[in-house]
CSV table of C-alpha atoms in Angstrom, one decimal:
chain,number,residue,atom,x,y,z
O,1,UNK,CA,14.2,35.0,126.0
O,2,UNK,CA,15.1,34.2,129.3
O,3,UNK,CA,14.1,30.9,131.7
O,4,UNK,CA,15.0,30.2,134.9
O,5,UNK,CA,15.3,26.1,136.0
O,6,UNK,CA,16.2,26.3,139.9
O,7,UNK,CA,16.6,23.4,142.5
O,8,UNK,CA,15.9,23.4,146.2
O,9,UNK,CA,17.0,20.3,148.5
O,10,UNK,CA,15.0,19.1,151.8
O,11,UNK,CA,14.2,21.9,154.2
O,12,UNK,CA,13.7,24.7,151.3
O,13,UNK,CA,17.3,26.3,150.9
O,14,UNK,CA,17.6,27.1,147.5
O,15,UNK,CA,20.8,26.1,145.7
O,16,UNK,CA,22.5,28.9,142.9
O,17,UNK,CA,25.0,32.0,142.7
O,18,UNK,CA,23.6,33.9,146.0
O,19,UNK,CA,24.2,37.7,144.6
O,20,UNK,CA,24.7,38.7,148.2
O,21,UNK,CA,27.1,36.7,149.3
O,22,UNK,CA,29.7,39.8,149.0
O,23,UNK,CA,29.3,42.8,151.1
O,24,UNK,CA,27.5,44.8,148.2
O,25,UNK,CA,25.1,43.1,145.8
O,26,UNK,CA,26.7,41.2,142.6
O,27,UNK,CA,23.8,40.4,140.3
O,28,UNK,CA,24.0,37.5,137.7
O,29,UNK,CA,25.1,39.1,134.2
O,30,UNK,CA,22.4,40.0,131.9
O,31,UNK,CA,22.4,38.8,128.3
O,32,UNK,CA,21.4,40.6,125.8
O,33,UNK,CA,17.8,40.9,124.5
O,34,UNK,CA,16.7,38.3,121.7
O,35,UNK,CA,19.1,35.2,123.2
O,36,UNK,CA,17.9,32.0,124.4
O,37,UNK,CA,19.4,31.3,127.6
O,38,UNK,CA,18.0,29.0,130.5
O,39,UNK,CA,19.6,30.0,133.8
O,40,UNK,CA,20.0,26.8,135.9
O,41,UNK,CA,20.6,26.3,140.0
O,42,UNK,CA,23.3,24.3,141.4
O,43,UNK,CA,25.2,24.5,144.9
O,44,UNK,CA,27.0,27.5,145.0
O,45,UNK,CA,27.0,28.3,141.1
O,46,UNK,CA,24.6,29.1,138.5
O,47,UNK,CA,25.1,28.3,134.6
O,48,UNK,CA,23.7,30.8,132.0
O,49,UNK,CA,23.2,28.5,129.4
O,50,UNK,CA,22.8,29.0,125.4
O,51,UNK,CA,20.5,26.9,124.1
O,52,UNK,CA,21.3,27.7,120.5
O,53,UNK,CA,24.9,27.1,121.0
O,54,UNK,CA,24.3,24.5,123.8
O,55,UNK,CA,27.1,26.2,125.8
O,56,UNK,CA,27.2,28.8,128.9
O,57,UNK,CA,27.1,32.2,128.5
O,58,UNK,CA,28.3,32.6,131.5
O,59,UNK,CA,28.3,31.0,134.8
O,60,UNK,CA,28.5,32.9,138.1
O,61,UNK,CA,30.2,30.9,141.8
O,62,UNK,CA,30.4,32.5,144.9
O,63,UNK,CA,34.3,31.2,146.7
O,64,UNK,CA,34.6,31.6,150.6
O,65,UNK,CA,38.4,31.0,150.7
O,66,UNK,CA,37.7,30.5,154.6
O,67,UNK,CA,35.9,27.4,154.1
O,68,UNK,CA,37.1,25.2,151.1
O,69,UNK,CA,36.9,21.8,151.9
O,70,UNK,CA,39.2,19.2,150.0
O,71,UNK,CA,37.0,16.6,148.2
O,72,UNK,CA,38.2,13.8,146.1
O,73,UNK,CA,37.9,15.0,142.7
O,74,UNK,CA,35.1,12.2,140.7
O,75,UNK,CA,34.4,12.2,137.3
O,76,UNK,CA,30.6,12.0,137.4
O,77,UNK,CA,30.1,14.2,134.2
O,78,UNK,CA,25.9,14.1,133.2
O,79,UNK,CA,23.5,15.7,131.6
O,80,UNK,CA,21.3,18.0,133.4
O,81,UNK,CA,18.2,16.2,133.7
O,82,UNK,CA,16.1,19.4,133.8
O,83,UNK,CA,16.2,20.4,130.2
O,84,UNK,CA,16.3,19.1,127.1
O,85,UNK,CA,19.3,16.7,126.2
O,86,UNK,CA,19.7,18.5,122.5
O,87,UNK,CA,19.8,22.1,124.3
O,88,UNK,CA,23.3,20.9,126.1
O,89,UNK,CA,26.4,19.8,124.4
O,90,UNK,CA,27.4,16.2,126.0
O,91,UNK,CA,29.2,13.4,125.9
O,92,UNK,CA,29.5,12.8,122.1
O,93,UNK,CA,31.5,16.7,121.5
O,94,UNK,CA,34.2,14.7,123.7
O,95,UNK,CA,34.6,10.9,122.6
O,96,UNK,CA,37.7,9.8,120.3
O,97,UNK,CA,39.5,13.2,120.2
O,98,UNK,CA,42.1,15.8,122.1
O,99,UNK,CA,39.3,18.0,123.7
O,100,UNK,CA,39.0,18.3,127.2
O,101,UNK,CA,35.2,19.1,129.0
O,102,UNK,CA,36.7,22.3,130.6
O,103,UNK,CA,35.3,22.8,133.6
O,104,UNK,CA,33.6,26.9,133.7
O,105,UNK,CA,32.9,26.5,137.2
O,106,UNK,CA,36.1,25.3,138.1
O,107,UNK,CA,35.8,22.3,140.5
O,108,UNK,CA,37.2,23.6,143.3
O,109,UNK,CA,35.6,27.4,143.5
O,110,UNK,CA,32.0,26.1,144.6
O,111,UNK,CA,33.6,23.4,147.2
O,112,UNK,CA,33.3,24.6,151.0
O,113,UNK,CA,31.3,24.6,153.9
O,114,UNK,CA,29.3,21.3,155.8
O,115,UNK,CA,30.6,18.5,154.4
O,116,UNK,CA,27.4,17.1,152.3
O,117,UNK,CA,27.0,21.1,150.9
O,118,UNK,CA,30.4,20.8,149.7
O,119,UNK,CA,30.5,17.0,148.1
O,120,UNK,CA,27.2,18.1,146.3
O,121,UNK,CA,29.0,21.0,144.7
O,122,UNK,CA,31.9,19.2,143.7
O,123,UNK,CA,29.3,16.8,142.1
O,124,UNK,CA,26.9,19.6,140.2
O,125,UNK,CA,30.4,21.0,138.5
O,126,UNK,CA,30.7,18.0,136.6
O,127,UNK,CA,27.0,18.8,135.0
O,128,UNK,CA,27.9,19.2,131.2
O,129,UNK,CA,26.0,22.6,131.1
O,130,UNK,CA,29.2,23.3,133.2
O,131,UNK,CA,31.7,22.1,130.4
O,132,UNK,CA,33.4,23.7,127.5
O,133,UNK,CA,35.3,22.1,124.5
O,134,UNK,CA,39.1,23.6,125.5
O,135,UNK,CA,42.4,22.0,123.8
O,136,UNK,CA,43.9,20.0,126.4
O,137,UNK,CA,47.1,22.4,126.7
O,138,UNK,CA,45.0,25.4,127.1
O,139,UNK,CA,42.9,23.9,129.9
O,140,UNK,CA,45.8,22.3,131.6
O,141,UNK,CA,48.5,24.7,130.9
O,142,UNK,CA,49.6,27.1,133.9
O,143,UNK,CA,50.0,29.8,131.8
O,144,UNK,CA,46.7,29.6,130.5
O,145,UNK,CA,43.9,28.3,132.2
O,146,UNK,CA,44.4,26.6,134.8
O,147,UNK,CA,47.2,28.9,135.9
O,148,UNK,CA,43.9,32.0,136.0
O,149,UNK,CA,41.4,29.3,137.8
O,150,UNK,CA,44.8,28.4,140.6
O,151,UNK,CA,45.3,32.1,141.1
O,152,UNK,CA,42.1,33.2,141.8
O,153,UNK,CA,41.5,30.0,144.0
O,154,UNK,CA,44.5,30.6,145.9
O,155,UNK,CA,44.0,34.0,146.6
O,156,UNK,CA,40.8,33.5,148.4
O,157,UNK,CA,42.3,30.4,150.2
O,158,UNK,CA,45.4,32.2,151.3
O,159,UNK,CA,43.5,35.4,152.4
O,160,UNK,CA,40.0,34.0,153.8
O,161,UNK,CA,38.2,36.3,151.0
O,162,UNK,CA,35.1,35.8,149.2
O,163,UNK,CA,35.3,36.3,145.6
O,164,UNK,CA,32.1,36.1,143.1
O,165,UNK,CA,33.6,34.6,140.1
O,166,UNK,CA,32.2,34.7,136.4
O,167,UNK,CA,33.0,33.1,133.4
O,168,UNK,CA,31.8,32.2,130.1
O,169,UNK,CA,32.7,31.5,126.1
O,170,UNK,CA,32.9,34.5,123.9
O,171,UNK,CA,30.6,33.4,121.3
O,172,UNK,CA,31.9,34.3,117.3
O,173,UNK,CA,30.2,33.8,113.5
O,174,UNK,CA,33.8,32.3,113.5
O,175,UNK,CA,34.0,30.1,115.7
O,176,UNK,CA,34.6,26.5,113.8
O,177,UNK,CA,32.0,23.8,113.5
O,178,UNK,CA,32.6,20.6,114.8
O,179,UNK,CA,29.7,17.8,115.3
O,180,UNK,CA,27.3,20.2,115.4
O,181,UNK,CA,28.8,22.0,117.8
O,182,UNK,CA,30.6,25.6,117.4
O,183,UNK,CA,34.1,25.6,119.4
O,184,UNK,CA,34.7,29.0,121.7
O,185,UNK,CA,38.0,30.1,120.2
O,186,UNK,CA,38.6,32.6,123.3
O,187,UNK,CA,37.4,33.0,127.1
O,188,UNK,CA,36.8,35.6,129.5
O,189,UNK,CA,36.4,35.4,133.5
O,190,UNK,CA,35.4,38.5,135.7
O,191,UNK,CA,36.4,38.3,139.6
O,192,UNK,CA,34.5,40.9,142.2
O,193,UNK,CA,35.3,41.4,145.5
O,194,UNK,CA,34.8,44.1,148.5
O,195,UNK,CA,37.0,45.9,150.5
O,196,UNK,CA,36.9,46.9,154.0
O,197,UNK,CA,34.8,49.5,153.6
O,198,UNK,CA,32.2,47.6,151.5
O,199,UNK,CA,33.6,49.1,148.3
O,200,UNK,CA,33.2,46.7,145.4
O,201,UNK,CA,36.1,45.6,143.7
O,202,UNK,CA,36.4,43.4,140.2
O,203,UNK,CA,38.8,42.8,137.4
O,204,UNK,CA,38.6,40.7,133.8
O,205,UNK,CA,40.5,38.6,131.8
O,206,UNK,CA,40.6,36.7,127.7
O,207,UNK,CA,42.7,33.6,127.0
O,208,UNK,CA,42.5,32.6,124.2
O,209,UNK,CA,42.7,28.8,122.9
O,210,UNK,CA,43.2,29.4,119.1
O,211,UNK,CA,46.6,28.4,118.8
O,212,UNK,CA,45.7,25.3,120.8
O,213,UNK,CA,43.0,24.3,118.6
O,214,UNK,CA,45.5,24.2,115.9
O,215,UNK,CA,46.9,21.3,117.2
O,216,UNK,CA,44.1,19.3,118.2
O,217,UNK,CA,44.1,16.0,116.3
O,218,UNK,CA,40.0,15.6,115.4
O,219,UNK,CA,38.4,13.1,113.7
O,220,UNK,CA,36.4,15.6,111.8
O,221,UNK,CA,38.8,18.7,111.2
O,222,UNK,CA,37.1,21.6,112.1
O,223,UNK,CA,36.6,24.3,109.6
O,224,UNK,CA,38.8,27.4,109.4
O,225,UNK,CA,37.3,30.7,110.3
O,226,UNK,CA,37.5,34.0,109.5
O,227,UNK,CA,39.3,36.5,112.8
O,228,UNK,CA,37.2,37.0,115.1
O,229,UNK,CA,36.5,40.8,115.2
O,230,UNK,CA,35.2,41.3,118.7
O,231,UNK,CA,38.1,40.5,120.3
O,232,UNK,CA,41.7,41.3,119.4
O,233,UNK,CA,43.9,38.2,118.5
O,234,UNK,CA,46.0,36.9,121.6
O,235,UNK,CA,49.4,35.0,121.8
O,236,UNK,CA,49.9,31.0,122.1
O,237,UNK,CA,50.9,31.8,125.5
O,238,UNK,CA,49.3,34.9,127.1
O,239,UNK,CA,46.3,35.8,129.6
O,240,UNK,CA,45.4,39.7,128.7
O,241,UNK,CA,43.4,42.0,131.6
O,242,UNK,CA,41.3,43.6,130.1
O,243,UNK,CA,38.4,46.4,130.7
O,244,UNK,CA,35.2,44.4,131.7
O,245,UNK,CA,33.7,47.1,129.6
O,246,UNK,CA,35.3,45.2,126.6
O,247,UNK,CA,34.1,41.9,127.6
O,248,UNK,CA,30.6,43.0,127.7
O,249,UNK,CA,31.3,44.3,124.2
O,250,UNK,CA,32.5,40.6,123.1
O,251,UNK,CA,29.6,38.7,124.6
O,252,UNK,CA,26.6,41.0,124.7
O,253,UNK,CA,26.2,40.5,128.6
O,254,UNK,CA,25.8,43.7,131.1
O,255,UNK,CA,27.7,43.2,134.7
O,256,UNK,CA,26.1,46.4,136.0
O,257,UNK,CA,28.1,47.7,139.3
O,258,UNK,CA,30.8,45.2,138.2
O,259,UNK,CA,31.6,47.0,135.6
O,260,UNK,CA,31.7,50.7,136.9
O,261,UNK,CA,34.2,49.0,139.8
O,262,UNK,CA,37.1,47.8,137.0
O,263,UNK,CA,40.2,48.0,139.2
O,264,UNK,CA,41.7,48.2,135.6
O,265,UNK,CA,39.7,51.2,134.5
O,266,UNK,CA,40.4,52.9,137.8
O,267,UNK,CA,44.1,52.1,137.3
O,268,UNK,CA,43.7,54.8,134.0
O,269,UNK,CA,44.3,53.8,130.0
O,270,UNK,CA,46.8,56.0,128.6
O,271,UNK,CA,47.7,56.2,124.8
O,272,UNK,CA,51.1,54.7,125.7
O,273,UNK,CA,49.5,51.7,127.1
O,274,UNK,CA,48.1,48.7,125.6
O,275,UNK,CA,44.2,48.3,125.9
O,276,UNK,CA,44.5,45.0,126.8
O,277,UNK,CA,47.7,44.0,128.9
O,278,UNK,CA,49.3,40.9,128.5
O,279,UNK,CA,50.1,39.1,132.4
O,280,UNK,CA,53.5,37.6,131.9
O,281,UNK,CA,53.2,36.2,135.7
O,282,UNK,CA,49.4,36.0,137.2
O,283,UNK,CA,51.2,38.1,140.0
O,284,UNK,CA,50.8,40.9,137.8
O,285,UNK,CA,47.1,40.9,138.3
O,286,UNK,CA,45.2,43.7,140.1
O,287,UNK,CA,44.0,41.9,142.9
């Protein structure tokens, strides 16, 4: 099952991921039939979220590198007071431990044009539908994380592109339980683009934050699961590219023309070469 929640501000212009904000049409992901996911509005982004696992599927931003605006960061994180307090994981997930609300949406992405457009952006990332529980080294590492969310920010910045950006938690059996709450033990993010000619573009990635987890000092220690089997394990210190076709596979959610326009795919798999690449330098990315 699938609801909608949107949000309009004065004058009618309706907030959320804008599919056609590239030069060909980027849809929202579609998640499989059977899940409970509420798809909810905010300024430049929409959040897929999971209602049984009270995280996002997925969340979809449009960037326009030619207009970020630089806004003081905040720490305004709130629940969405649209749904159900119990259908979003808040506040509580976080107190008294080494987990970090990691931003999906990352803070930055949605943050550009008039100036009130862009501080209300900056504001709706810090809704907790937005957040997932990430190990502080993997949200805050440059090899991990944050080093992806810079890249792709940077690119659009440095080249005036627009980028529609999606990310989301691969959801397992094994991911470990803690406070009621099953931890993501890997994520995946999916960048499309278009070229000169209107051709559409896109790319996807995994990190993985088991090895971080490992050393996350809880209060309640979480509970040792089994490998996940939908997606390969990763190293401590390693972003993979990886077919979007594969990502799809991991979290039951269909991209449509994103998929059919995998730089990665195009590039050719070969016997010889790993399915999933490991990026030693983000540089190596096909951008």
């Amino acid at each position: 099952m699938s609801t909608v929640v949107s949000s309009t501000e004065h004058g009618g212009r309706a907030f959320g991921y804008d599919p056609d904000f590239l030069a060909a049409s980027v849809p929202l992901p579609l998640p499989g039939a059977g899940r409970n996911v509420t798809a909810l509005d905010y300024r430049h982004f929409s959040v897929l979220l999971d209602t049984d696992r009270r995280l996002a599927a997925a969340t979809a931003v449009n960037i326009d590198g030619a207009n970020l605006v630089d806004i003081e960061r905040g720490d305004d994180w709130h629940l969405d007071p649209r749904i159900p307090a119990d259908q979003q994981a808040g506040p509580e997930l976080y107190r008294s431990n080494d987990l970090d609300r990691g931003h999906l949406v990352r803070r930055r992405d949605p943050v550009w044009g008039a100036p009130d457009v862009a501080a209300q952006a900056n504001r709706d990332t810090f809704s907790y539908a937005n957040a997932a529980p990430q190990a502080s080294e993997f949200n805050q590492s440059k090899l991990l994380w944050l080093g992806l969310e810079d890249y792709l920010l940077e690119h659009a910045s440095a080249y005036h592109v627009r980028l529609s950006v999606f990310t989301g938690c691969v959801f397992s059996d094994a991911d470990p339980e803690y406070r009621g709450i099953r931890i993501p033990l890997a994520f995946w993010k999916v960048a499309a683009w278009t070229k000169g000619n209107a051709e559409l573009a896109s790319t996807g990635y995994v990190v993985d934050q088991r090895p971080q987890l490992d050393d996350v000092d809880l209060t309640e220690r979480l509970r040792p699961g089994s490998p996940d089997q939908a997606v390969p394990p990763l190293g401590p210190f390693r972003t993979f590219q990886v077919p979007i076709v594969d990502i799809e596979e991991a979290t039951s959610l269909s991209f449509g023309e994103v998929t059919g326009a995998d730089r990665y795919i195009a590039a050719g798999l070969s016997p010889e070469k790993p399915r999933w690449v490991k990026l030693e330098e983000f540089s190596e990315m096909a951008l």
